[in-house]
PDB file of C-alpha atoms and ligand atoms in Angstrom:
ATOM      1  CA  MET A  15     101.298 102.441  77.241  1.00  0.00           C
ATOM      2  CA  ALA A  16     103.287 103.592  74.236  1.00  0.00           C
ATOM      3  CA  ILE A  17     104.275 101.752  71.108  1.00  0.00           C
ATOM      4  CA  LEU A  18     107.604 102.980  69.741  1.00  0.00           C
ATOM      5  CA  ASN A  19     108.570 103.024  66.079  1.00  0.00           C
ATOM      6  CA  ILE A  20     110.924 100.145  65.182  1.00  0.00           C
ATOM      7  CA  LEU A  21     113.714 100.932  62.709  1.00  0.00           C
ATOM      8  CA  GLU A  22     113.961  98.499  59.814  1.00  0.00           C
ATOM      9  CA  TYR A  23     117.023  97.089  58.072  1.00  0.00           C
ATOM     10  CA  PRO A  24     118.952  98.535  56.248  1.00  0.00           C
ATOM     11  CA  ASP A  25     118.298 101.800  58.149  1.00  0.00           C
ATOM     12  CA  PRO A  26     121.793 103.176  58.920  1.00  0.00           C
ATOM     13  CA  ARG A  27     120.708 104.218  62.426  1.00  0.00           C
ATOM     14  CA  LEU A  28     120.685 100.504  63.339  1.00  0.00           C
ATOM     15  CA  ARG A  29     124.484 100.676  62.947  1.00  0.00           C
ATOM     16  CA  ASN A  30     124.992 103.177  65.776  1.00  0.00           C
ATOM     17  CA  LYS A  31     126.918 101.913  68.776  1.00  0.00           C
ATOM     18  CA  ALA A  32     124.923 102.285  72.001  1.00  0.00           C
ATOM     19  CA  ARG A  33     126.414 104.096  74.995  1.00  0.00           C
ATOM     20  CA  PRO A  34     126.099 102.892  78.598  1.00  0.00           C
ATOM     21  CA  VAL A  35     123.167 103.993  80.767  1.00  0.00           C
ATOM     22  CA  GLU A  36     124.376 106.384  83.460  1.00  0.00           C
ATOM     23  CA  HIS A  37     121.177 107.317  85.310  1.00  0.00           C
ATOM     24  CA  PHE A  38     118.749 104.728  86.598  1.00  0.00           C
ATOM     25  CA  ASP A  39     115.862 107.178  86.836  1.00  0.00           C
ATOM     26  CA  ASN A  40     112.135 107.280  86.082  1.00  0.00           C
ATOM     27  CA  GLY A  41     112.857 108.209  82.471  1.00  0.00           C
ATOM     28  CA  LEU A  42     114.759 104.949  82.066  1.00  0.00           C
ATOM     29  CA  ARG A  43     111.957 102.922  83.656  1.00  0.00           C
ATOM     30  CA  THR A  44     109.348 104.542  81.387  1.00  0.00           C
ATOM     31  CA  LEU A  45     111.515 103.713  78.367  1.00  0.00           C
ATOM     32  CA  VAL A  46     111.825 100.088  79.537  1.00  0.00           C
ATOM     33  CA  ASP A  47     108.009  99.872  79.959  1.00  0.00           C
ATOM     34  CA  ASN A  48     107.503 101.295  76.468  1.00  0.00           C
ATOM     35  CA  MET A  49     110.038  98.871  75.024  1.00  0.00           C
ATOM     36  CA  PHE A  50     108.090  95.957  76.565  1.00  0.00           C
ATOM     37  CA  ASP A  51     104.802  97.352  75.157  1.00  0.00           C
ATOM     38  CA  THR A  52     106.434  97.640  71.728  1.00  0.00           C
ATOM     39  CA  MET A  53     107.972  94.150  71.862  1.00  0.00           C
ATOM     40  CA  TYR A  54     104.771  92.417  73.061  1.00  0.00           C
ATOM     41  CA  ALA A  55     102.652  94.279  70.475  1.00  0.00           C
ATOM     42  CA  ALA A  56     104.931  93.368  67.563  1.00  0.00           C
ATOM     43  CA  PRO A  57     104.975  90.502  68.747  1.00  0.00           C
ATOM     44  CA  GLY A  58     108.581  89.591  69.485  1.00  0.00           C
ATOM     45  CA  ILE A  59     110.739  87.933  72.150  1.00  0.00           C
ATOM     46  CA  GLY A  60     113.478  90.566  72.377  1.00  0.00           C
ATOM     47  CA  LEU A  61     114.131  94.233  71.666  1.00  0.00           C
ATOM     48  CA  ALA A  62     117.228  96.404  71.955  1.00  0.00           C
ATOM     49  CA  ALA A  63     116.936 100.170  72.486  1.00  0.00           C
ATOM     50  CA  SER A  64     118.954 100.651  69.271  1.00  0.00           C
ATOM     51  CA  GLN A  65     115.945  99.321  67.345  1.00  0.00           C
ATOM     52  CA  VAL A  66     113.747 102.158  68.608  1.00  0.00           C
ATOM     53  CA  ASN A  67     116.452 104.707  67.799  1.00  0.00           C
ATOM     54  CA  ILE A  68     117.654 105.136  71.387  1.00  0.00           C
ATOM     55  CA  HIS A  69     121.341 104.400  71.434  1.00  0.00           C
ATOM     56  CA  ARG A  70     121.787 103.276  75.020  1.00  0.00           C
ATOM     57  CA  ARG A  71     122.728  99.812  76.280  1.00  0.00           C
ATOM     58  CA  ILE A  72     119.223  98.571  77.158  1.00  0.00           C
ATOM     59  CA  ILE A  73     117.647  95.211  76.247  1.00  0.00           C
ATOM     60  CA  VAL A  74     114.248  93.708  77.045  1.00  0.00           C
ATOM     61  CA  ILE A  75     113.487  90.004  76.553  1.00  0.00           C
ATOM     62  CA  ASP A  76     110.607  87.637  77.235  1.00  0.00           C
ATOM     63  CA  ILE A  77     110.867  84.164  75.718  1.00  0.00           C
ATOM     64  CA  SER A  78     107.958  82.698  77.726  1.00  0.00           C
ATOM     65  CA  GLU A  79     104.821  81.518  75.921  1.00  0.00           C
ATOM     66  CA  LYS A  80     102.513  83.447  78.224  1.00  0.00           C
ATOM     67  CA  CYS A  81     104.529  86.690  78.037  1.00  0.00           C
ATOM     68  CA  ASP A  82     104.879  86.719  81.821  1.00  0.00           C
ATOM     69  CA  GLU A  83     108.648  86.500  82.277  1.00  0.00           C
ATOM     70  CA  PRO A  84     109.961  89.965  81.375  1.00  0.00           C
ATOM     71  CA  ARG A  85     113.731  90.340  81.652  1.00  0.00           C
ATOM     72  CA  VAL A  86     115.691  93.587  81.553  1.00  0.00           C
ATOM     73  CA  PHE A  87     119.421  93.827  80.828  1.00  0.00           C
ATOM     74  CA  ILE A  88     121.055  97.228  81.174  1.00  0.00           C
ATOM     75  CA  ASN A  89     124.751  97.739  80.346  1.00  0.00           C
ATOM     76  CA  PRO A  90     125.143  93.995  79.688  1.00  0.00           C
ATOM     77  CA  THR A  91     128.528  92.324  79.365  1.00  0.00           C
ATOM     78  CA  LEU A  92     128.674  88.854  77.830  1.00  0.00           C
ATOM     79  CA  SER A  93     131.015  85.925  78.406  1.00  0.00           C
ATOM     80  CA  LEU A  94     130.594  83.250  75.769  1.00  0.00           C
ATOM     81  CA  GLY A  95     130.888  79.702  77.076  1.00  0.00           C
ATOM     82  CA  SER A  96     131.120  76.220  75.630  1.00  0.00           C
ATOM     83  CA  GLY A  97     129.172  74.673  72.772  1.00  0.00           C
ATOM     84  CA  THR A  98     127.514  76.095  69.689  1.00  0.00           C
ATOM     85  CA  LEU A  99     123.862  76.184  68.807  1.00  0.00           C
ATOM     86  CA  GLU A 100     122.310  76.754  65.381  1.00  0.00           C
ATOM     87  CA  THR A 101     118.833  78.229  65.403  1.00  0.00           C
ATOM     88  CA  ASP A 102     116.581  80.075  62.987  1.00  0.00           C
ATOM     89  CA  GLU A 103     116.664  83.696  64.030  1.00  0.00           C
ATOM     90  CA  GLY A 104     114.322  86.514  63.200  1.00  0.00           C
ATOM     91  CA  CYS A 105     114.352  90.186  64.135  1.00  0.00           C
ATOM     92  CA  LEU A 106     111.675  92.861  64.499  1.00  0.00           C
ATOM     93  CA  SER A 107     113.930  95.112  62.390  1.00  0.00           C
ATOM     94  CA  VAL A 108     114.036  92.494  59.605  1.00  0.00           C
ATOM     95  CA  PRO A 109     110.323  91.576  59.377  1.00  0.00           C
ATOM     96  CA  GLY A 110     109.344  88.210  57.933  1.00  0.00           C
ATOM     97  CA  ILE A 111     112.910  86.936  57.505  1.00  0.00           C
ATOM     98  CA  TYR A 112     114.215  83.844  59.348  1.00  0.00           C
ATOM     99  CA  GLU A 113     117.710  82.461  58.799  1.00  0.00           C
ATOM    100  CA  THR A 114     119.984  79.997  60.583  1.00  0.00           C
ATOM    101  CA  VAL A 115     122.720  81.538  62.721  1.00  0.00           C
ATOM    102  CA  SER A 116     125.340  79.806  64.875  1.00  0.00           C
ATOM    103  CA  ARG A 117     125.827  81.124  68.434  1.00  0.00           C
ATOM    104  CA  ALA A 118     127.421  80.080  71.701  1.00  0.00           C
ATOM    105  CA  GLU A 119     125.210  77.578  73.507  1.00  0.00           C
ATOM    106  CA  ASN A 120     126.197  78.664  77.008  1.00  0.00           C
ATOM    107  CA  ILE A 121     126.748  82.213  78.198  1.00  0.00           C
ATOM    108  CA  VAL A 122     127.144  84.256  81.336  1.00  0.00           C
ATOM    109  CA  VAL A 123     125.769  87.786  81.287  1.00  0.00           C
ATOM    110  CA  ASN A 124     126.392  90.516  83.841  1.00  0.00           C
ATOM    111  CA  ALA A 125     123.969  93.441  83.761  1.00  0.00           C
ATOM    112  CA  PHE A 126     121.829  95.815  85.816  1.00  0.00           C
ATOM    113  CA  ASP A 127     118.053  95.848  86.168  1.00  0.00           C
ATOM    114  CA  GLN A 128     115.979  99.022  85.645  1.00  0.00           C
ATOM    115  CA  HIS A 129     116.522  99.980  89.309  1.00  0.00           C
ATOM    116  CA  GLY A 130     120.309  99.836  88.992  1.00  0.00           C
ATOM    117  CA  LYS A 131     120.677  96.503  90.794  1.00  0.00           C
ATOM    118  CA  PRO A 132     123.498  94.375  89.326  1.00  0.00           C
ATOM    119  CA  PHE A 133     122.982  90.681  88.605  1.00  0.00           C
ATOM    120  CA  GLU A 134     124.691  87.763  86.911  1.00  0.00           C
ATOM    121  CA  LEU A 135     122.855  85.160  84.843  1.00  0.00           C
ATOM    122  CA  ALA A 136     124.295  81.908  83.498  1.00  0.00           C
ATOM    123  CA  THR A 137     122.006  80.514  80.837  1.00  0.00           C
ATOM    124  CA  GLN A 138     121.792  78.411  77.680  1.00  0.00           C
ATOM    125  CA  GLY A 139     119.603  77.578  74.701  1.00  0.00           C
ATOM    126  CA  LEU A 140     117.021  80.020  73.343  1.00  0.00           C
ATOM    127  CA  LEU A 141     117.549  82.617  76.073  1.00  0.00           C
ATOM    128  CA  ALA A 142     121.324  82.582  75.487  1.00  0.00           C
ATOM    129  CA  VAL A 143     120.786  82.996  71.722  1.00  0.00           C
ATOM    130  CA  CYS A 144     118.327  85.823  72.268  1.00  0.00           C
ATOM    131  CA  ILE A 145     120.686  87.691  74.636  1.00  0.00           C
ATOM    132  CA  GLN A 146     123.541  87.382  72.109  1.00  0.00           C
ATOM    133  CA  HIS A 147     121.280  88.633  69.289  1.00  0.00           C
ATOM    134  CA  GLU A 148     120.173  91.681  71.316  1.00  0.00           C
ATOM    135  CA  CYS A 149     123.711  92.459  72.551  1.00  0.00           C
ATOM    136  CA  ASP A 150     124.780  92.537  68.901  1.00  0.00           C
ATOM    137  CA  HIS A 151     122.201  95.280  68.252  1.00  0.00           C
ATOM    138  CA  LEU A 152     123.874  97.445  70.911  1.00  0.00           C
ATOM    139  CA  LEU A 153     127.105  97.181  68.901  1.00  0.00           C
ATOM    140  CA  GLY A 154     125.321  98.110  65.666  1.00  0.00           C
ATOM    141  CA  LYS A 155     125.404  94.522  64.482  1.00  0.00           C
ATOM    142  CA  MET A 156     122.506  92.585  62.935  1.00  0.00           C
ATOM    143  CA  PHE A 157     121.909  88.830  62.529  1.00  0.00           C
ATOM    144  CA  VAL A 158     121.911  89.237  58.728  1.00  0.00           C
ATOM    145  CA  ASP A 159     125.611  90.198  58.995  1.00  0.00           C
ATOM    146  CA  TYR A 160     126.335  86.497  59.652  1.00  0.00           C
ATOM    147  CA  LEU A 161     124.783  85.463  56.310  1.00  0.00           C
ATOM    148  CA  SER A 162     126.352  85.320  52.852  1.00  0.00           C
ATOM    149  CA  ARG A 163     126.417  88.501  50.759  1.00  0.00           C
ATOM    150  CA  ILE A 164     123.957  86.975  48.306  1.00  0.00           C
ATOM    151  CA  LYS A 165     121.505  86.211  51.095  1.00  0.00           C
ATOM    152  CA  GLN A 166     121.905  89.732  52.499  1.00  0.00           C
ATOM    153  CA  GLN A 167     121.183  91.195  49.064  1.00  0.00           C
ATOM    154  CA  ARG A 168     118.068  89.040  48.659  1.00  0.00           C
ATOM    155  CA  ILE A 169     116.814  90.121  52.067  1.00  0.00           C
ATOM    156  CA  ARG A 170     117.281  93.814  51.194  1.00  0.00           C
ATOM    157  CA  GLN A 171     115.366  93.293  47.931  1.00  0.00           C
ATOM    158  CA  LYS A 172     112.562  91.471  49.735  1.00  0.00           C
ATOM    159  CA  LEU A 173     112.247  94.210  52.355  1.00  0.00           C
ATOM    160  CA  SER A 174     112.256  97.086  49.858  1.00  0.00           C
ATOM    161  CA  LYS A 175     109.525  95.301  47.865  1.00  0.00           C
ATOM    162  CA  LEU A 176     107.526  94.915  51.091  1.00  0.00           C
ATOM    163  CA  LYS A 177     108.008  98.613  51.826  1.00  0.00           C
ATOM    164  CA  ARG A 178     106.747  99.608  48.363  1.00  0.00           C
ATOM    165  CA  GLN A 179     103.684  97.383  48.814  1.00  0.00           C
ATOM    166  CA  ARG A 180     102.947  98.947  52.197  1.00  0.00           C
ATOM    167  CA  ALA A 181     103.295 102.457  50.695  1.00  0.00           C
ATOM    168  CA  GLN A 182     100.697 101.594  48.063  1.00  0.00           C
ATOM    169  CA  ASP A 183      98.153 100.236  50.564  1.00  0.00           C
TER     170      ASP A 183
HETATM  171 NI1   NI B  92     116.898  91.861  66.355  1.00  0.00          NI
END
């Protein structure tokens, strides 16, 4: 078990664009295991490799209450479907901040699992929102980018204050 360090907004490394995974090897599977450990420990419901400073197209998600439905999406491609859904989103890279974001309600995602097996998933609601949020990370995009400039500024101020407090402790 390994807990990885999560980059925090506005760290510029969160803006890197992730490259596709080419080798579905043991190194990849260890990384996926460590990403789950890190996400469950945080605790969170989704984590993109970009957030642990590994710029490859890898996402782990578990939206279940009992943390027993781990999902892995490698090299995901998204098709946005009908409807929009507004939910309060948070992010392990933006600790303590929750803001309303509008997303597609229905999506289809094509991806590979950690063994290189391709799959297609049509889904909606919270899981669809979570997949869109994590896919954004792989493009160097964050949920705060959808907010007004004033809100983004306030969030940066809040986080830098939090960082100073943590440094003093
Ligand atoms: Ni996030």
